[in-house]
Short mmCIF file of C-alpha atoms in Angstrom, two decimals:
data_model
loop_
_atom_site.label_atom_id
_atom_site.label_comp_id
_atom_site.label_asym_id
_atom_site.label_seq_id
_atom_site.Cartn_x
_atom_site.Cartn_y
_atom_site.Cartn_z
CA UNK A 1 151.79 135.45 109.89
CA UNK A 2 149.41 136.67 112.85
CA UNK A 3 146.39 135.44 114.09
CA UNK A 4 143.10 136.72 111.93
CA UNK A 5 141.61 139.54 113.43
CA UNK A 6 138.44 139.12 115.61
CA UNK A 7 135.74 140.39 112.96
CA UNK A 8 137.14 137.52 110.37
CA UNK A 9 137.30 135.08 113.36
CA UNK A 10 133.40 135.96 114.55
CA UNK A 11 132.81 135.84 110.24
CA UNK A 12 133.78 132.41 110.06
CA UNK A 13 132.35 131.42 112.97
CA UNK A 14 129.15 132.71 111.68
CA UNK A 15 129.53 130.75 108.22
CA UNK A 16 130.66 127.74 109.98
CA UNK A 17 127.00 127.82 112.06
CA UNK A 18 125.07 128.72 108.47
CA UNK A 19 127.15 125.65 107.11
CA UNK A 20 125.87 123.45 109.57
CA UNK A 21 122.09 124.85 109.56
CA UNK A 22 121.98 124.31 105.85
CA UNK A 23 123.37 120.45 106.11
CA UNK A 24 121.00 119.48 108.34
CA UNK A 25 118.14 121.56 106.85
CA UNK A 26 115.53 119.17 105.35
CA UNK A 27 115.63 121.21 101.96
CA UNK A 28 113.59 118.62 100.51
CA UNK A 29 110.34 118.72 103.07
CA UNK A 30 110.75 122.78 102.64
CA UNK A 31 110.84 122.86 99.07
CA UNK A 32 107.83 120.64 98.47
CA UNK A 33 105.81 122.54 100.99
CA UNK A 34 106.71 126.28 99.60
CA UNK A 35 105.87 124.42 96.22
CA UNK A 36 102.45 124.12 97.17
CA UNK A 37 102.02 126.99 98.28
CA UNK A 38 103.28 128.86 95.25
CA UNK A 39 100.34 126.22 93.57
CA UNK A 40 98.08 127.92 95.69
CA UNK A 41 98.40 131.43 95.32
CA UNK A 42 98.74 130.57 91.47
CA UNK A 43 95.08 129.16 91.50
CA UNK A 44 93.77 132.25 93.48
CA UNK A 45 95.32 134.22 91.03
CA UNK A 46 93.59 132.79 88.11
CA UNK A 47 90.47 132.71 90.42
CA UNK A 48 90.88 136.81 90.73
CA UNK A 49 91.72 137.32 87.11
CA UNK A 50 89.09 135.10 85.81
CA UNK A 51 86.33 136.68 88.08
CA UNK A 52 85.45 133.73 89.79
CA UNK A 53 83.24 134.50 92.71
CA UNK A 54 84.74 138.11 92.85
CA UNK A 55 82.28 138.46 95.66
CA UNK A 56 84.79 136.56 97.46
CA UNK A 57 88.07 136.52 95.94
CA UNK A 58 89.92 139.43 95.02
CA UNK A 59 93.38 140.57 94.89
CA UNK A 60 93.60 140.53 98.84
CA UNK A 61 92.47 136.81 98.79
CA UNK A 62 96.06 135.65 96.79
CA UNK A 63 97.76 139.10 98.27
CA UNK A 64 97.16 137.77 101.59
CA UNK A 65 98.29 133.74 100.77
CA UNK A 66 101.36 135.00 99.71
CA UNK A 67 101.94 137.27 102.78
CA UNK A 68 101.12 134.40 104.61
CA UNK A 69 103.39 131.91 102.39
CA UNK A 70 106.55 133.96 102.85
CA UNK A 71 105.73 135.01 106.85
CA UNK A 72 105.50 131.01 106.87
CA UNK A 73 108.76 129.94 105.03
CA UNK A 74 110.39 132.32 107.39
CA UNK A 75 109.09 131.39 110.63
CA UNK A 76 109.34 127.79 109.82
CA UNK A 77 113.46 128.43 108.98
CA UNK A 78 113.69 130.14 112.19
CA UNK A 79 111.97 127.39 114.33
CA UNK A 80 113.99 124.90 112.52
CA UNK A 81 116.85 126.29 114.13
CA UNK A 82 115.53 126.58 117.65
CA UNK A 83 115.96 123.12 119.53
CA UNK A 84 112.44 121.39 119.64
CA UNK A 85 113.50 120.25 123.08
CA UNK A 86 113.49 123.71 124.12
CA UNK A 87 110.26 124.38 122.69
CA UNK A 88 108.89 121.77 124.10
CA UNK A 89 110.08 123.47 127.96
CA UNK A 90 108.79 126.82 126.99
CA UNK A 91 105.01 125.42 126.23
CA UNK A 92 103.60 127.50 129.33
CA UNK A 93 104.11 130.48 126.59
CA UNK A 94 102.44 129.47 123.68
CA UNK A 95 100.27 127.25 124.62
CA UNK A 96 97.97 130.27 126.81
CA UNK A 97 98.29 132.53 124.09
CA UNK A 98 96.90 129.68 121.85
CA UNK A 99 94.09 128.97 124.64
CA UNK A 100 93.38 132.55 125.18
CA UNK A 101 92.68 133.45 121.49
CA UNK A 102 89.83 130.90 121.26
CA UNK A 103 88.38 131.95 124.62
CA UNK A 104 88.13 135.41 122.78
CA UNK A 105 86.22 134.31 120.32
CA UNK A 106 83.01 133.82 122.93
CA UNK A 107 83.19 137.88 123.18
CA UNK A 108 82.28 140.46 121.03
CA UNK A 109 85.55 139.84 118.64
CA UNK A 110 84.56 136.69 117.07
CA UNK A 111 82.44 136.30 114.47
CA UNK A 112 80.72 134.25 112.22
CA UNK A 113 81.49 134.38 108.41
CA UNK A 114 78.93 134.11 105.31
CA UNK A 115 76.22 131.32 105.95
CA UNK A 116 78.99 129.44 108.39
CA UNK A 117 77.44 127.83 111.70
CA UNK A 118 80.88 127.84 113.46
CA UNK A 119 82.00 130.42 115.58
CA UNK A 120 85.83 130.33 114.32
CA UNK A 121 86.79 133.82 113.22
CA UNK A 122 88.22 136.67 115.95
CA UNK A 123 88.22 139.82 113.98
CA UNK A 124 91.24 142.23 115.69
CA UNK A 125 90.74 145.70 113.70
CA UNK A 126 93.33 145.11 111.18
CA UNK A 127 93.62 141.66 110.48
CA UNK A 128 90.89 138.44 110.89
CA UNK A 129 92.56 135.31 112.36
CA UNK A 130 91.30 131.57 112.57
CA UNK A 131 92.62 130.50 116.71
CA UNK A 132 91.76 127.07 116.06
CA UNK A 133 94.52 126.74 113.28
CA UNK A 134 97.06 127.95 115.50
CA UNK A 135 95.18 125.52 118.94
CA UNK A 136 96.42 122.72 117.19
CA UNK A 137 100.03 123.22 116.96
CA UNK A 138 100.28 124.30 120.66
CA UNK A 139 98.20 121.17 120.95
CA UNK A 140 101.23 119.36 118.89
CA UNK A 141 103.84 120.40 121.07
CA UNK A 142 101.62 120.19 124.72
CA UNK A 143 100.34 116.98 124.22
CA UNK A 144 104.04 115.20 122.34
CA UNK A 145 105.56 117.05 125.36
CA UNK A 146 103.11 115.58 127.76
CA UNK A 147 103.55 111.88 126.27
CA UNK A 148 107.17 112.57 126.47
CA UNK A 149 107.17 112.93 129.67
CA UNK A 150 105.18 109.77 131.67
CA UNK A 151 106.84 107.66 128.87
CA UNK A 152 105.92 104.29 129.49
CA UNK A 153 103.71 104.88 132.44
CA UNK A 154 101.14 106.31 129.81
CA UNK A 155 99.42 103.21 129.46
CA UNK A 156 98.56 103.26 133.26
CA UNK A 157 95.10 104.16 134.54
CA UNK A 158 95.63 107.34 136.11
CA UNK A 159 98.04 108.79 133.52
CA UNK A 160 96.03 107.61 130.20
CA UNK A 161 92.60 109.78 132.18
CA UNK A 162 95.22 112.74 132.51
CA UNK A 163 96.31 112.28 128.89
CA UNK A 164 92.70 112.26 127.83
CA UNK A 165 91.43 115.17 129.57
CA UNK A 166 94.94 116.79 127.75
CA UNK A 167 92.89 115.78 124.64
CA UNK A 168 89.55 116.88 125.36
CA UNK A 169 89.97 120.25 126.35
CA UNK A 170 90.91 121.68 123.04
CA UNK A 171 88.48 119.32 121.33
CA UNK A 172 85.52 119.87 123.50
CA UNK A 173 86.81 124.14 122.72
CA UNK A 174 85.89 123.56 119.07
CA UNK A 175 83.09 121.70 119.28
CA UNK A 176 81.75 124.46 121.59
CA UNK A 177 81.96 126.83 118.30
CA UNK A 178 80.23 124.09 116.27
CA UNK A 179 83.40 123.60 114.50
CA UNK A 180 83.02 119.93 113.93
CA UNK A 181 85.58 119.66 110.62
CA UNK A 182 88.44 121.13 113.48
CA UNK A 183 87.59 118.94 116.19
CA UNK A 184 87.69 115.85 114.14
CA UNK A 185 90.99 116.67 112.76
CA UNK A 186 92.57 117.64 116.70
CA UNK A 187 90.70 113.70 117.59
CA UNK A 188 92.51 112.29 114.89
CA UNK A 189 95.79 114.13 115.70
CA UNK A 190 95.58 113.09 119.47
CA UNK A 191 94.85 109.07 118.61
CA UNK A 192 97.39 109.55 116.33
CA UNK A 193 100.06 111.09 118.37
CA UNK A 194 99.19 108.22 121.33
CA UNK A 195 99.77 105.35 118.77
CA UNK A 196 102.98 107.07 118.08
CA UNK A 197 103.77 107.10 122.02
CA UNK A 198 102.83 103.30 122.42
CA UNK A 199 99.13 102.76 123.31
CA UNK A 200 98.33 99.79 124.87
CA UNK A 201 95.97 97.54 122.73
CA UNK A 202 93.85 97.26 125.76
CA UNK A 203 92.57 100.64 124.69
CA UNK A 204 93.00 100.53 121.36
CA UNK A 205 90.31 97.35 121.55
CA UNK A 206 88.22 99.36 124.35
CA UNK A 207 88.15 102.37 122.05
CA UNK A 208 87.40 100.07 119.09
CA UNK A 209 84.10 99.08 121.70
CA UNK A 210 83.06 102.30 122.69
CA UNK A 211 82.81 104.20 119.20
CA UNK A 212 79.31 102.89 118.64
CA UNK A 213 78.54 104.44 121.74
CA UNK A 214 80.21 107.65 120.86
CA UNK A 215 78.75 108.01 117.67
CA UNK A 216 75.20 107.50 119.15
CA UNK A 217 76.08 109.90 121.36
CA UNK A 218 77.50 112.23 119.19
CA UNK A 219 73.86 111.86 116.98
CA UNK A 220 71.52 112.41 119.77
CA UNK A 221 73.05 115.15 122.29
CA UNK A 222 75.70 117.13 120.20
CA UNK A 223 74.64 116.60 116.44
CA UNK A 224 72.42 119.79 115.37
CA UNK A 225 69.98 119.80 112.01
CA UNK A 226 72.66 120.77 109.73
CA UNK A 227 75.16 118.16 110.85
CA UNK A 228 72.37 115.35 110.69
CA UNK A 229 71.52 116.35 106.96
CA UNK A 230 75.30 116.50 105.63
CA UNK A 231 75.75 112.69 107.03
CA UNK A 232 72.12 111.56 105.22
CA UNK A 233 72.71 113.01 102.14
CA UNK A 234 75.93 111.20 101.51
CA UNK A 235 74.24 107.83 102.62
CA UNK A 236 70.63 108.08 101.85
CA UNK A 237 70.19 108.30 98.38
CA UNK A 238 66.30 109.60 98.52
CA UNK A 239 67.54 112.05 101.13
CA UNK A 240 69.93 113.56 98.53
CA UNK A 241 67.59 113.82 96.15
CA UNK A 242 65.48 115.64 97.91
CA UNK A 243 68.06 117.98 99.57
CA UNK A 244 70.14 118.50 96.13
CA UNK A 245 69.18 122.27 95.99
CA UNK A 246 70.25 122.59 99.80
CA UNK A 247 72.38 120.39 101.86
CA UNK A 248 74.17 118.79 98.63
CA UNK A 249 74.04 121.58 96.45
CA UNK A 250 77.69 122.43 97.21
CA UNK A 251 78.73 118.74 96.75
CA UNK A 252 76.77 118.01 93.73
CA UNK A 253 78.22 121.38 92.43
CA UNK A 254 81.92 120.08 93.24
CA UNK A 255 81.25 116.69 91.68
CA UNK A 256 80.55 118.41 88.50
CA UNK A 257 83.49 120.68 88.78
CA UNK A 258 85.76 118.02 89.14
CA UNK A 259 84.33 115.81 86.55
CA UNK A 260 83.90 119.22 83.85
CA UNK A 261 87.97 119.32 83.40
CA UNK A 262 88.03 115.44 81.95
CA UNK A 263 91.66 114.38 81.48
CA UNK A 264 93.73 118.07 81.55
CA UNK A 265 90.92 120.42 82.26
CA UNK A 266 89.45 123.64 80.87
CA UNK A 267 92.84 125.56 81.61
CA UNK A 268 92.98 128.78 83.62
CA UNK A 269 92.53 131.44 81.23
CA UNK A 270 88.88 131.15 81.11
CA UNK A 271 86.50 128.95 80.26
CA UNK A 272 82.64 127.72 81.31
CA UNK A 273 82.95 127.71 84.89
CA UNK A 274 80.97 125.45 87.03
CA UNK A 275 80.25 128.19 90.29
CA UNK A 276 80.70 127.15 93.81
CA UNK A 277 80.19 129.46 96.64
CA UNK A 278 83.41 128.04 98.73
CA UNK A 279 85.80 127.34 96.15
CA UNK A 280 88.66 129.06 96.86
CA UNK A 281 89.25 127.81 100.29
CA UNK A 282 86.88 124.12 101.18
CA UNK A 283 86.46 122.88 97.48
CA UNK A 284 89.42 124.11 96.03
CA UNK A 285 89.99 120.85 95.01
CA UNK A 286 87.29 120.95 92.69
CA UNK A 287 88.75 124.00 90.80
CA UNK A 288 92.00 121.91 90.62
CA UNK A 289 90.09 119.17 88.52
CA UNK A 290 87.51 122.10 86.83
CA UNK A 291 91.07 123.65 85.37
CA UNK A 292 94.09 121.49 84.91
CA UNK A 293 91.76 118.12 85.30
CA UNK A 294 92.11 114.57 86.46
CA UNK A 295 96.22 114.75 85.72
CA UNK A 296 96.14 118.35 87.91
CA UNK A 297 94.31 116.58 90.62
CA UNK A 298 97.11 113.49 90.93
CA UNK A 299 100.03 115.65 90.45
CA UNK A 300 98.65 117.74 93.57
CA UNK A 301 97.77 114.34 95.86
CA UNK A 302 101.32 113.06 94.86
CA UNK A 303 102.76 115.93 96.27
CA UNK A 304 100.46 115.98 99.65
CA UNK A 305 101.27 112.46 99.95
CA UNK A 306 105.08 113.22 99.35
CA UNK A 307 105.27 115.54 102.05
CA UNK A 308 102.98 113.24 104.52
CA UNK A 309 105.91 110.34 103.72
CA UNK A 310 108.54 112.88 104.51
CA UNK A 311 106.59 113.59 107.82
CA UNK A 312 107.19 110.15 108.98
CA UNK A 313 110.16 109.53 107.41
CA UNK A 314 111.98 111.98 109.54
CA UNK A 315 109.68 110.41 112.79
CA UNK A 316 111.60 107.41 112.35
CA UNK A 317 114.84 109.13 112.69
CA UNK A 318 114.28 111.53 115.31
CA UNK A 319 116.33 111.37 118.26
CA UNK A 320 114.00 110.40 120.88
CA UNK A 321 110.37 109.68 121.76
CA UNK A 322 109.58 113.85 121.90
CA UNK A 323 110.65 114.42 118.41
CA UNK A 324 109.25 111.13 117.22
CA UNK A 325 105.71 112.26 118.35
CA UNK A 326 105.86 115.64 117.29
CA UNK A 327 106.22 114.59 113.95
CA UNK A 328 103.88 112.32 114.01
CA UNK A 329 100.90 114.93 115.32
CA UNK A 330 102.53 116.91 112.00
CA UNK A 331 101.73 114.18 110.26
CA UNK A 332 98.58 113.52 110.83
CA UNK A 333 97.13 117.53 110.88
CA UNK A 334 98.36 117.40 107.28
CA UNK A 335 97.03 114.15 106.21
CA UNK A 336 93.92 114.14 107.45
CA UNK A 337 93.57 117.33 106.28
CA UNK A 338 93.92 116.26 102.98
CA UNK A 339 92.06 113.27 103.17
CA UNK A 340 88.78 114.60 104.40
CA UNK A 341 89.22 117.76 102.44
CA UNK A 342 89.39 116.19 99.15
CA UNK A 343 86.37 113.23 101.14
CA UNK A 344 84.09 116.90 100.90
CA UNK A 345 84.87 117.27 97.44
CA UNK A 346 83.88 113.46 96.16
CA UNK A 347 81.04 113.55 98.59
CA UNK A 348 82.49 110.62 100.68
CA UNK A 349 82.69 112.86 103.90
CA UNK A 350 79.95 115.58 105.16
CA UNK A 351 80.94 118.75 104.23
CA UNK A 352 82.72 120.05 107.35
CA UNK A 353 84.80 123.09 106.58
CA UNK A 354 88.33 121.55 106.29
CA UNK A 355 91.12 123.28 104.58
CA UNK A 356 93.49 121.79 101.86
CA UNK A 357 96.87 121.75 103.08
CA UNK A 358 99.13 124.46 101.86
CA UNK A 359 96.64 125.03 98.88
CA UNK A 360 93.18 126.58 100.46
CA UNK A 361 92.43 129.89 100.87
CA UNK A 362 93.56 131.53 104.25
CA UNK A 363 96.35 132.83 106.32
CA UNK A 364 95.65 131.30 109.35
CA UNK A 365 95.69 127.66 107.89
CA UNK A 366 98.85 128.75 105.50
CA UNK A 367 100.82 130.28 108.79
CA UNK A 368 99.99 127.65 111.57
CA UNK A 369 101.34 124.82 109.08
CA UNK A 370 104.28 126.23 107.93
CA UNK A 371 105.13 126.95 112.29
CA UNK A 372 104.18 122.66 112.49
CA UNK A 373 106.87 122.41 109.70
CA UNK A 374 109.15 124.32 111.28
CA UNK A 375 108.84 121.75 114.31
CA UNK A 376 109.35 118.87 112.11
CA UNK A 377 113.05 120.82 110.16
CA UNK A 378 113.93 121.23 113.86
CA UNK A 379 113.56 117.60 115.15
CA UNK A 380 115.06 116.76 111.52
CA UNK A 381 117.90 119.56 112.68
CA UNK A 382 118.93 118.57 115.93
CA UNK A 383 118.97 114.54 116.13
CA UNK A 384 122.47 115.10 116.55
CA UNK A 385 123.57 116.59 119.93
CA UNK A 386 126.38 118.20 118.74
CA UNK A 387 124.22 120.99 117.08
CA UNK A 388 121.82 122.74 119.10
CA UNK A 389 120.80 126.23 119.68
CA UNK A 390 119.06 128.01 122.91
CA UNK A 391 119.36 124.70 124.82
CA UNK A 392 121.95 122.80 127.08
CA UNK A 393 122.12 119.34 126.48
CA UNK A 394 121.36 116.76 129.18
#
């Protein structure tokens, strides 16, 4: 018999490549994620169809979450096929764009929404993006590709100053438009991500010194009124009292949410609705408890904290410190995420506008986290050499 033809030859070379894609796919991390977010655009749903705050949520508010879910689970298949190594060489692309969106949002395209302080929304004609979502995955990749790079130099003088001012810039971007909730999260990413590359406990334990000094710096020359007021209510018990119909209201109102749905909740198909003003994105959590109660509200943290141990579990079997560290910034974007988020909702943390993972309202937040997936499936991807794709190996 002759040699197969050169359309079945190219055909099996094709499904040899989607064999190996699929092997080394991390179906697992995937499926949870896309499981959430089907979660999410359930709850909007019910949200829409049970009127709740129709001011705010309509049919475009779950219409555009699952737009957003499915442009994710794309892009984040896609990426997981690119090598992250090559990413990592090609940050001079992304990482301007990323810069350049948030510098628009100090002209006449960014705006303000509802009684927000922060300046966080660029509004381009036929669609409204968040640039600070998408700042801290190109923060991800610079800064992993940065530590990657001076490897165990980073712990000397001059290199840990460069690595800092790596750290502050998109901070000190965000705090610029007053969005303290996304500049706490990038700070917690960044000491996260230098842990990961091997900090020195010289500055762990001079870090450990200084944050009295921060914070006191923090309260007197950044903090504004409405910061000051969200920390004192939580901690100054005559303070909240007195501020219950202001600065708490929205906590006190998500405290009674979340208590409302007892053991299994009030159930989505209607029922007497405790109203907060931001519950479909910032206290969604509080819906989650109001409807499908305290056994709704585990079952969801279970499957944040799944994903977060997948995270690291596929840090600790990456194939080198760059992959290591990306996951590890992946890591901790989602779980702090989380963890403040839900903080908000139980009035442990000030109320400063943090999404829930994969389950709050909003494209931006729903698209940039499903592209930090993607970076994670492609470190889990390519830990072997033999598989790669737009890169040479060294």
């Amino acid at each position: 018999m002759g040699e197969n033809p050169p359309f079945l030859k190219n055909m099996k070379q094709v499904l040899d490549y989607a064999w190996k894609y699929l092997k080394r796919l991390d179906k697992v991390l995937l499926l949870l994620c896309a499981a959430v977010s089907v979660f999410s655009i359930y709850l909007l749903y019910t949200m829409n169809a049970n009127e709740i705050n129709p001011s705010v949520v309509s049919t475009r508010t779950w219409g555009m979450q699952l737009a957003a879910a499915v442009l994710g689970i794309i892009s984040a298949l896609v990426l997981a096929a690119v090598n992250y190594r090559f990413l990592s060489k090609i940050w001079w692309i992304y990482a301007p764009i990323a810069l350049g969106l948030s510098l628009l949002l100090f002209t006449s395209l960014g705006k303000r929404t509802g009684s927000a302080t922060d300046l966080n929304w660029l509004d381009l004609g036929f669609v409204e993006i968040q640039p600070s979502e998408f700042l801290k995955v190109a923060f991800i990749m610079t800064f992993a590709t940065n530590l990657h790079r001076v490897g165990e130099n980073m712990n000397r003088p001059h290199h840990m100053m460069l690595l800092c001012l790596h750290g502050m810039i998109p901070i000190g971007l965000v705090l610029i438009q007053d969005d303290t909730g996304t500049a706490t999260i990038i700070a917690l990413m960044f000491v996260t991500m230098l842990f990961a590359a091997g900090l020195s406990w010289r500055y762990i334990l001079a870090g450990t010194v200084g944050i009295p000094a921060l914070l006191y710096v923090f309260w007197e020359y950044y903090a504004k009124a409405h910061h000051k007021i969200r920390i004192l209510v939580l901690i100054d018990e005559e303070i909240r009292n007195q501020e219950w119909i202001g600065a708490f209201d929205q906590q006190r109102r998500g405290l009674i949410a979340l208590s409302s749905g007892g053991l299994t909740g009030l159930g989505v198909s209607g029922g007497d609705y405790t109203h907060i003003y931001a519950i479909h994105n910032d206290f969604i959590f509080a819906y989650i408890g109001m409807v499908l109660g305290f056994v709704g509200c585990v079952l969801t943290l279970l499957v944040l904290l799944l994903i977060s141990i997948k995270l690291m579990t596929v840090a600790t079997t990456a194939r080198d410190s760059l992959g290591r560290i990306i996951c590890c910034g992946v890591f901790a974007m989602v779980f702090f995420h989380s963890v403040i988020n839900v903080g908000m909702v139980i009035a442990v943390t000030p109320v400063v506008g943090v999404p829930l993972p994969f389950i709050s309202a909003g494209g931006s937040s729903m698209l940039a986290l499903f592209f930090a997936i993607g970076l994670v499936l492609s470190v889990r991807a390519h830990r072997e050499k033999k598989y790669h794709m737009f890169y040479e190996e060294d």
